[in-house]
PDB file of C-alpha atoms in Angstrom:
ATOM      1  CA  MET A   1    -108.773  52.488 -89.941  1.00 72.00           C
ATOM      2  CA  ASN A   2    -112.164  51.592 -88.501  1.00 75.00           C
ATOM      3  CA  ASP A   3    -111.753  47.941 -89.433  1.00 85.00           C
ATOM      4  CA  LYS A   4    -108.178  47.889 -88.160  1.00 86.00           C
ATOM      5  CA  PHE A   5    -109.173  48.884 -84.645  1.00 92.00           C
ATOM      6  CA  ALA A   6    -112.417  46.906 -84.656  1.00 93.00           C
ATOM      7  CA  SER A   7    -110.363  43.783 -85.372  1.00 92.00           C
ATOM      8  CA  VAL A   8    -108.510  44.181 -82.051  1.00 93.00           C
ATOM      9  CA  GLY A   9    -111.667  44.667 -79.989  1.00 95.00           C
ATOM     10  CA  PHE A  10    -112.409  48.404 -80.136  1.00 96.00           C
ATOM     11  CA  ARG A  11    -116.192  48.640 -79.823  1.00 94.00           C
ATOM     12  CA  HIS A  12    -116.809  52.063 -81.380  1.00 94.00           C
ATOM     13  CA  PRO A  13    -114.892  52.153 -84.688  1.00 95.00           C
ATOM     14  CA  ASP A  14    -117.484  54.391 -86.369  1.00 95.00           C
ATOM     15  CA  ASN A  15    -116.877  57.033 -83.671  1.00 96.00           C
ATOM     16  CA  LEU A  16    -113.166  57.350 -84.396  1.00 97.00           C
ATOM     17  CA  ILE A  17    -112.163  60.919 -85.343  1.00 97.00           C
ATOM     18  CA  LEU A  18    -108.357  60.661 -85.353  1.00 97.00           C
ATOM     19  CA  ALA A  19    -105.690  58.016 -85.869  1.00 97.00           C
ATOM     20  CA  SER A  20    -101.948  58.500 -86.167  1.00 97.00           C
ATOM     21  CA  VAL A  21     -98.709  56.630 -85.692  1.00 96.00           C
ATOM     22  CA  GLY A  22     -96.844  57.551 -82.512  1.00 96.00           C
ATOM     23  CA  GLY A  23     -93.763  56.559 -80.582  1.00 94.00           C
ATOM     24  CA  SER A  24     -90.269  56.618 -82.047  1.00 94.00           C
ATOM     25  CA  GLN A  25     -91.652  56.514 -85.589  1.00 95.00           C
ATOM     26  CA  LEU A  26     -93.504  59.788 -84.999  1.00 97.00           C
ATOM     27  CA  HIS A  27     -90.364  61.388 -83.568  1.00 97.00           C
ATOM     28  CA  GLY A  28     -88.282  60.217 -86.530  1.00 96.00           C
ATOM     29  CA  ALA A  29     -86.069  58.126 -84.260  1.00 96.00           C
ATOM     30  CA  LYS A  30     -87.303  54.630 -85.026  1.00 92.00           C
ATOM     31  CA  LEU A  31     -84.639  51.947 -85.394  1.00 89.00           C
ATOM     32  CA  GLU A  32     -85.650  49.345 -87.936  1.00 82.00           C
ATOM     33  CA  GLY A  33     -85.675  45.833 -86.547  1.00 84.00           C
ATOM     34  CA  THR A  34     -85.888  47.185 -82.986  1.00 84.00           C
ATOM     35  CA  ASP A  35     -89.069  49.200 -82.333  1.00 88.00           C
ATOM     36  CA  ASP A  36     -92.681  48.157 -82.313  1.00 91.00           C
ATOM     37  CA  THR A  37     -95.500  50.152 -83.955  1.00 93.00           C
ATOM     38  CA  ASP A  38     -97.611  52.505 -81.833  1.00 95.00           C
ATOM     39  CA  TRP A  39    -101.051  53.700 -82.888  1.00 97.00           C
ATOM     40  CA  TYR A  40    -102.865  56.543 -81.157  1.00 97.00           C
ATOM     41  CA  GLY A  41    -106.306  57.981 -81.734  1.00 97.00           C
ATOM     42  CA  VAL A  42    -109.354  59.833 -80.459  1.00 97.00           C
ATOM     43  CA  PHE A  43    -113.014  58.792 -80.527  1.00 97.00           C
ATOM     44  CA  ILE A  44    -116.274  60.412 -79.498  1.00 96.00           C
ATOM     45  CA  GLU A  45    -118.182  58.372 -76.941  1.00 95.00           C
ATOM     46  CA  PRO A  46    -121.586  57.235 -78.210  1.00 93.00           C
ATOM     47  CA  PRO A  47    -124.582  58.622 -76.282  1.00 93.00           C
ATOM     48  CA  GLN A  48    -125.183  55.455 -74.271  1.00 90.00           C
ATOM     49  CA  VAL A  49    -121.626  55.685 -72.963  1.00 90.00           C
ATOM     50  CA  ALA A  50    -121.470  59.447 -72.472  1.00 88.00           C
ATOM     51  CA  LEU A  51    -124.784  59.485 -70.598  1.00 90.00           C
ATOM     52  CA  GLY A  52    -124.755  56.025 -69.040  1.00 86.00           C
ATOM     53  CA  ILE A  53    -123.295  54.696 -65.800  1.00 89.00           C
ATOM     54  CA  ASP A  54    -120.342  52.923 -67.405  1.00 84.00           C
ATOM     55  CA  SER A  55    -117.222  54.744 -68.542  1.00 83.00           C
ATOM     56  CA  GLU A  56    -115.127  54.022 -71.633  1.00 90.00           C
ATOM     57  CA  GLU A  57    -112.588  56.815 -71.604  1.00 94.00           C
ATOM     58  CA  HIS A  58    -109.851  54.902 -73.365  1.00 93.00           C
ATOM     59  CA  PHE A  59    -109.060  51.703 -75.227  1.00 96.00           C
ATOM     60  CA  VAL A  60    -105.706  49.963 -74.931  1.00 96.00           C
ATOM     61  CA  TYR A  61    -104.445  46.925 -76.835  1.00 96.00           C
ATOM     62  CA  THR A  62    -101.023  45.359 -77.256  1.00 94.00           C
ATOM     63  CA  THR A  63     -99.567  42.262 -78.823  1.00 92.00           C
ATOM     64  CA  GLY A  64     -96.537  42.620 -76.536  1.00 84.00           C
ATOM     65  CA  GLY A  65     -96.296  43.476 -72.881  1.00 74.00           C
ATOM     66  CA  GLU A  66     -93.415  41.195 -71.966  1.00 73.00           C
ATOM     67  CA  ARG A  67     -90.685  42.355 -69.595  1.00 67.00           C
ATOM     68  CA  GLY A  68     -87.877  44.059 -71.491  1.00 61.00           C
ATOM     69  CA  GLY A  69     -90.154  45.832 -73.944  1.00 69.00           C
ATOM     70  CA  ASN A  70     -92.061  45.012 -77.096  1.00 81.00           C
ATOM     71  CA  LYS A  71     -90.535  43.311 -80.092  1.00 85.00           C
ATOM     72  CA  PRO A  72     -90.369  44.821 -83.624  1.00 88.00           C
ATOM     73  CA  THR A  73     -93.379  42.761 -84.701  1.00 89.00           C
ATOM     74  CA  ASP A  74     -95.558  44.012 -81.831  1.00 93.00           C
ATOM     75  CA  THR A  75     -98.254  46.657 -82.063  1.00 94.00           C
ATOM     76  CA  ASP A  76     -99.635  48.938 -79.362  1.00 95.00           C
ATOM     77  CA  VAL A  77    -102.968  50.761 -79.698  1.00 97.00           C
ATOM     78  CA  CYS A  78    -104.097  53.565 -77.374  1.00 97.00           C
ATOM     79  CA  LEU A  79    -107.343  55.408 -78.154  1.00 98.00           C
ATOM     80  CA  TYR A  80    -108.740  58.196 -75.969  1.00 98.00           C
ATOM     81  CA  SER A  81    -112.266  59.488 -75.746  1.00 97.00           C
ATOM     82  CA  LEU A  82    -112.423  63.102 -76.884  1.00 96.00           C
ATOM     83  CA  ARG A  83    -113.243  64.270 -73.366  1.00 94.00           C
ATOM     84  CA  LYS A  84    -110.313  62.415 -71.806  1.00 96.00           C
ATOM     85  CA  TRP A  85    -107.954  63.623 -74.551  1.00 97.00           C
ATOM     86  CA  ALA A  86    -109.075  67.232 -74.020  1.00 96.00           C
ATOM     87  CA  ARG A  87    -108.675  66.929 -70.255  1.00 96.00           C
ATOM     88  CA  LEU A  88    -105.118  65.599 -70.586  1.00 97.00           C
ATOM     89  CA  ALA A  89    -104.234  68.171 -73.255  1.00 97.00           C
ATOM     90  CA  ALA A  90    -105.476  71.007 -71.042  1.00 97.00           C
ATOM     91  CA  ARG A  91    -103.155  69.727 -68.302  1.00 97.00           C
ATOM     92  CA  GLY A  92    -100.225  69.720 -70.712  1.00 98.00           C
ATOM     93  CA  ASN A  93     -99.547  66.005 -71.112  1.00 98.00           C
ATOM     94  CA  PRO A  94     -96.740  65.990 -73.718  1.00 98.00           C
ATOM     95  CA  SER A  95     -97.773  62.764 -75.475  1.00 96.00           C
ATOM     96  CA  VAL A  96    -101.374  63.948 -75.800  1.00 97.00           C
ATOM     97  CA  LEU A  97    -100.366  67.399 -77.056  1.00 97.00           C
ATOM     98  CA  HIS A  98     -98.558  65.606 -79.891  1.00 97.00           C
ATOM     99  CA  PHE A  99    -101.982  64.797 -81.365  1.00 97.00           C
ATOM    100  CA  LEU A 100    -102.364  68.462 -82.328  1.00 97.00           C
ATOM    101  CA  PHE A 101     -99.174  68.490 -84.392  1.00 96.00           C
ATOM    102  CA  ALA A 102     -98.653  64.914 -85.609  1.00 96.00           C
ATOM    103  CA  PRO A 103     -99.200  63.832 -89.224  1.00 96.00           C
ATOM    104  CA  THR A 104    -102.511  61.978 -89.326  1.00 95.00           C
ATOM    105  CA  THR A 105    -103.334  58.678 -90.964  1.00 96.00           C
ATOM    106  CA  PHE A 106    -107.060  59.293 -90.532  1.00 96.00           C
ATOM    107  CA  SER A 107    -108.953  62.381 -89.401  1.00 96.00           C
ATOM    108  CA  HIS A 108    -112.652  63.221 -89.338  1.00 96.00           C
ATOM    109  CA  VAL A 109    -114.001  66.717 -89.912  1.00 95.00           C
ATOM    110  CA  ALA A 110    -114.876  66.806 -86.196  1.00 95.00           C
ATOM    111  CA  TRP A 111    -111.178  66.559 -85.301  1.00 96.00           C
ATOM    112  CA  CYS A 112    -110.347  69.444 -87.633  1.00 92.00           C
ATOM    113  CA  ARG A 113    -112.238  71.789 -85.306  1.00 88.00           C
ATOM    114  CA  PHE A 114    -109.441  71.246 -82.774  1.00 85.00           C
ATOM    115  CA  ALA A 115    -106.510  70.788 -85.137  1.00 88.00           C
ATOM    116  CA  ILE A 116    -107.043  74.137 -86.881  1.00 90.00           C
ATOM    117  CA  ASN A 117    -107.098  75.989 -83.541  1.00 90.00           C
ATOM    118  CA  PRO A 118    -104.624  74.225 -81.242  1.00 93.00           C
ATOM    119  CA  SER A 119    -103.967  77.426 -79.289  1.00 94.00           C
ATOM    120  CA  MET A 120    -106.987  76.779 -77.054  1.00 95.00           C
ATOM    121  CA  PHE A 121    -105.041  73.896 -75.482  1.00 96.00           C
ATOM    122  CA  LEU A 122    -101.638  75.593 -75.160  1.00 97.00           C
ATOM    123  CA  ALA A 123    -100.161  77.377 -72.135  1.00 98.00           C
ATOM    124  CA  LYS A 124     -96.913  78.305 -70.360  1.00 98.00           C
ATOM    125  CA  SER A 125     -97.954  76.221 -67.357  1.00 98.00           C
ATOM    126  CA  HIS A 126     -97.449  73.074 -69.438  1.00 98.00           C
ATOM    127  CA  LEU A 127     -93.683  73.410 -69.167  1.00 98.00           C
ATOM    128  CA  GLY A 128     -93.873  71.743 -65.768  1.00 98.00           C
ATOM    129  CA  GLN A 129     -95.320  68.619 -67.370  1.00 98.00           C
ATOM    130  CA  PHE A 130     -92.523  68.403 -69.935  1.00 98.00           C
ATOM    131  CA  LEU A 131     -89.831  68.923 -67.314  1.00 98.00           C
ATOM    132  CA  GLY A 132     -91.505  66.436 -64.997  1.00 97.00           C
ATOM    133  CA  TYR A 133     -91.609  63.705 -67.646  1.00 97.00           C
ATOM    134  CA  ALA A 134     -88.002  64.393 -68.643  1.00 97.00           C
ATOM    135  CA  ASN A 135     -86.842  64.324 -65.015  1.00 96.00           C
ATOM    136  CA  ALA A 136     -88.604  61.000 -64.440  1.00 94.00           C
ATOM    137  CA  GLN A 137     -86.777  59.553 -67.442  1.00 94.00           C
ATOM    138  CA  LEU A 138     -83.492  60.994 -66.143  1.00 94.00           C
ATOM    139  CA  GLN A 139     -84.000  59.349 -62.756  1.00 93.00           C
ATOM    140  CA  ARG A 140     -84.576  56.018 -64.472  1.00 90.00           C
ATOM    141  CA  LEU A 141     -81.531  56.582 -66.666  1.00 91.00           C
ATOM    142  CA  LEU A 142     -79.408  57.125 -63.549  1.00 90.00           C
ATOM    143  CA  ASN A 143     -81.072  54.166 -61.759  1.00 84.00           C
ATOM    144  CA  LEU A 144     -82.637  56.469 -59.174  1.00 81.00           C
ATOM    145  CA  ARG A 145     -86.174  55.284 -59.942  1.00 72.00           C
ATOM    146  CA  GLY A 146     -87.801  51.948 -60.778  1.00 63.00           C
ATOM    147  CA  GLN A 147     -88.125  50.901 -64.401  1.00 60.00           C
ATOM    148  CA  LYS A 148     -91.906  50.368 -64.640  1.00 53.00           C
ATOM    149  CA  ASP A 149     -91.579  46.967 -66.367  1.00 51.00           C
ATOM    150  CA  CYS A 150     -89.436  48.544 -69.075  1.00 58.00           C
ATOM    151  CA  HIS A 151     -85.978  47.426 -68.017  1.00 58.00           C
ATOM    152  CA  ARG A 152     -83.631  47.084 -70.993  1.00 75.00           C
ATOM    153  CA  PRO A 153     -80.446  45.449 -69.633  1.00 77.00           C
ATOM    154  CA  PHE A 154     -79.185  44.736 -73.150  1.00 80.00           C
ATOM    155  CA  LEU A 155     -78.811  48.493 -73.756  1.00 85.00           C
ATOM    156  CA  GLU A 156     -77.005  48.982 -70.459  1.00 85.00           C
ATOM    157  CA  GLU A 157     -74.663  46.105 -71.252  1.00 84.00           C
ATOM    158  CA  GLN A 158     -73.940  47.450 -74.733  1.00 89.00           C
ATOM    159  CA  HIS A 159     -73.627  51.169 -73.999  1.00 89.00           C
ATOM    160  CA  GLY A 160     -73.327  51.502 -70.227  1.00 90.00           C
ATOM    161  CA  TYR A 161     -76.738  53.151 -69.908  1.00 92.00           C
ATOM    162  CA  ASP A 162     -80.254  52.875 -71.333  1.00 92.00           C
ATOM    163  CA  THR A 163     -79.933  54.849 -74.563  1.00 94.00           C
ATOM    164  CA  LYS A 164     -83.693  54.891 -75.167  1.00 92.00           C
ATOM    165  CA  TYR A 165     -84.318  56.757 -71.915  1.00 93.00           C
ATOM    166  CA  ALA A 166     -81.508  59.139 -72.866  1.00 96.00           C
ATOM    167  CA  MET A 167     -83.070  59.805 -76.267  1.00 97.00           C
ATOM    168  CA  HIS A 168     -86.461  60.580 -74.731  1.00 97.00           C
ATOM    169  CA  ILE A 169     -84.923  63.028 -72.246  1.00 98.00           C
ATOM    170  CA  ILE A 170     -83.283  65.089 -74.998  1.00 98.00           C
ATOM    171  CA  ARG A 171     -86.397  64.815 -77.178  1.00 98.00           C
ATOM    172  CA  LEU A 172     -88.752  66.000 -74.425  1.00 98.00           C
ATOM    173  CA  LEU A 173     -86.577  68.927 -73.420  1.00 98.00           C
ATOM    174  CA  GLY A 174     -86.123  69.957 -77.059  1.00 98.00           C
ATOM    175  CA  GLU A 175     -89.876  69.833 -77.540  1.00 98.00           C
ATOM    176  CA  ALA A 176     -90.384  71.877 -74.365  1.00 98.00           C
ATOM    177  CA  LYS A 177     -88.051  74.606 -75.595  1.00 98.00           C
ATOM    178  CA  GLU A 178     -89.705  74.768 -79.032  1.00 98.00           C
ATOM    179  CA  TYR A 179     -93.185  74.726 -77.486  1.00 98.00           C
ATOM    180  CA  MET A 180     -92.391  77.674 -75.217  1.00 98.00           C
ATOM    181  CA  GLU A 181     -90.752  79.589 -78.083  1.00 98.00           C
ATOM    182  CA  SER A 182     -93.294  79.019 -80.847  1.00 97.00           C
ATOM    183  CA  GLY A 183     -96.395  77.317 -79.465  1.00 97.00           C
ATOM    184  CA  ARG A 184     -95.730  74.317 -81.694  1.00 97.00           C
ATOM    185  CA  ILE A 185     -94.008  70.933 -81.632  1.00 98.00           C
ATOM    186  CA  THR A 186     -92.409  69.867 -84.911  1.00 98.00           C
ATOM    187  CA  LEU A 187     -93.051  66.197 -85.701  1.00 98.00           C
ATOM    188  CA  PRO A 188     -91.012  64.319 -86.739  1.00 97.00           C
ATOM    189  CA  ARG A 189     -88.334  66.077 -84.701  1.00 98.00           C
ATOM    190  CA  PRO A 190     -85.926  68.288 -86.699  1.00 98.00           C
ATOM    191  CA  ASN A 191     -82.978  66.739 -84.798  1.00 98.00           C
ATOM    192  CA  ALA A 192     -84.031  63.159 -85.554  1.00 98.00           C
ATOM    193  CA  ASP A 193     -80.484  62.286 -86.633  1.00 97.00           C
ATOM    194  CA  GLU A 194     -79.193  63.334 -83.205  1.00 98.00           C
ATOM    195  CA  LEU A 195     -81.870  61.303 -81.470  1.00 98.00           C
ATOM    196  CA  ILE A 196     -80.918  58.215 -83.474  1.00 97.00           C
ATOM    197  CA  ALA A 197     -77.237  58.842 -82.613  1.00 97.00           C
ATOM    198  CA  ILE A 198     -78.191  58.928 -78.919  1.00 97.00           C
ATOM    199  CA  ARG A 199     -80.038  55.631 -79.280  1.00 96.00           C
ATOM    200  CA  ASN A 200     -76.959  54.159 -80.940  1.00 95.00           C
ATOM    201  CA  GLY A 201     -74.804  55.149 -77.952  1.00 95.00           C
ATOM    202  CA  LYS A 202     -72.757  57.824 -79.713  1.00 97.00           C
ATOM    203  CA  PHE A 203     -72.655  60.084 -76.638  1.00 97.00           C
ATOM    204  CA  LYS A 204     -71.173  59.614 -73.185  1.00 96.00           C
ATOM    205  CA  LEU A 205     -73.544  59.761 -70.242  1.00 95.00           C
ATOM    206  CA  PHE A 206     -72.001  62.959 -68.825  1.00 95.00           C
ATOM    207  CA  GLU A 207     -72.416  64.638 -72.228  1.00 97.00           C
ATOM    208  CA  LEU A 208     -76.109  63.807 -72.237  1.00 97.00           C
ATOM    209  CA  THR A 209     -76.728  65.053 -68.695  1.00 96.00           C
ATOM    210  CA  GLU A 210     -74.971  68.336 -69.524  1.00 97.00           C
ATOM    211  CA  TRP A 211     -76.991  68.613 -72.739  1.00 98.00           C
ATOM    212  CA  ALA A 212     -80.211  67.993 -70.823  1.00 98.00           C
ATOM    213  CA  ASP A 213     -79.299  70.652 -68.249  1.00 98.00           C
ATOM    214  CA  THR A 214     -78.675  73.201 -71.006  1.00 98.00           C
ATOM    215  CA  LEU A 215     -81.969  72.415 -72.760  1.00 98.00           C
ATOM    216  CA  GLU A 216     -83.899  72.680 -69.495  1.00 98.00           C
ATOM    217  CA  ARG A 217     -82.423  76.109 -68.744  1.00 98.00           C
ATOM    218  CA  GLU A 218     -83.200  77.255 -72.290  1.00 98.00           C
ATOM    219  CA  ALA A 219     -86.804  76.011 -72.024  1.00 98.00           C
ATOM    220  CA  ILE A 220     -87.300  77.880 -68.735  1.00 98.00           C
ATOM    221  CA  ALA A 221     -85.831  81.044 -70.264  1.00 98.00           C
ATOM    222  CA  ALA A 222     -88.159  80.649 -73.267  1.00 98.00           C
ATOM    223  CA  ARG A 223     -91.172  80.366 -70.952  1.00 98.00           C
ATOM    224  CA  ASP A 224     -90.302  83.696 -69.332  1.00 97.00           C
ATOM    225  CA  VAL A 225     -90.686  85.506 -72.669  1.00 98.00           C
ATOM    226  CA  SER A 226     -93.296  83.212 -74.255  1.00 98.00           C
ATOM    227  CA  HIS A 227     -96.419  84.681 -75.867  1.00 97.00           C
ATOM    228  CA  LEU A 228     -98.497  81.705 -74.686  1.00 98.00           C
ATOM    229  CA  PRO A 229    -101.183  82.346 -72.048  1.00 98.00           C
ATOM    230  CA  GLU A 230    -100.275  81.457 -68.487  1.00 97.00           C
ATOM    231  CA  ARG A 231    -102.789  78.609 -68.399  1.00 97.00           C
ATOM    232  CA  VAL A 232    -105.565  77.030 -70.448  1.00 97.00           C
ATOM    233  CA  ASP A 233    -109.055  78.515 -70.172  1.00 95.00           C
ATOM    234  CA  ARG A 234    -110.949  75.374 -69.166  1.00 91.00           C
TER     235      ARG A 234
END
């Protein structure tokens, strides 16, 4: 893995402590011939960075970036410094919390110190982050918010709505409910077949909005009886 990321310009490959595949492939909802490959990871900043005047909190690389989304042959890489990852995890960023539960392609013994005790980063207060991300996707699905350079008119023409946004809404709310109930997020998702069906346009838009409303209410109810602490002890 070190050589893989060094080849795309990452300057600290020997400091990598985690690498895993993310995106739709991680969720179990990847459509062959459609989705790109997403790599995520964590590195420890070397002393000259951690103590110096320059900051290198993350590394981002893509072979895509064109309007309309990446192509199947494209690759995205997003690596976080350990401090930035921990800061985002403590806030409840859903994508970053995935790192604690995702199958790993590479992990260093240093990462195991966090992976074996994920509870230090978990809290009821994180539900707001999940619901916020899902609501933002819903607003884009209903054309109530801009598309952030990720407009997919071909999906709207084929199905009447952006099925990828719809899939992420149901995924996020399902994760939120499970997280509040058990303090875990199962990856790949146990309802991967449903997520793929959503991406393939098998549901009507009103069915998806009703489904999302039900999942949100169930996640809020789960928070009220959750055994998670109210917030993370920073």
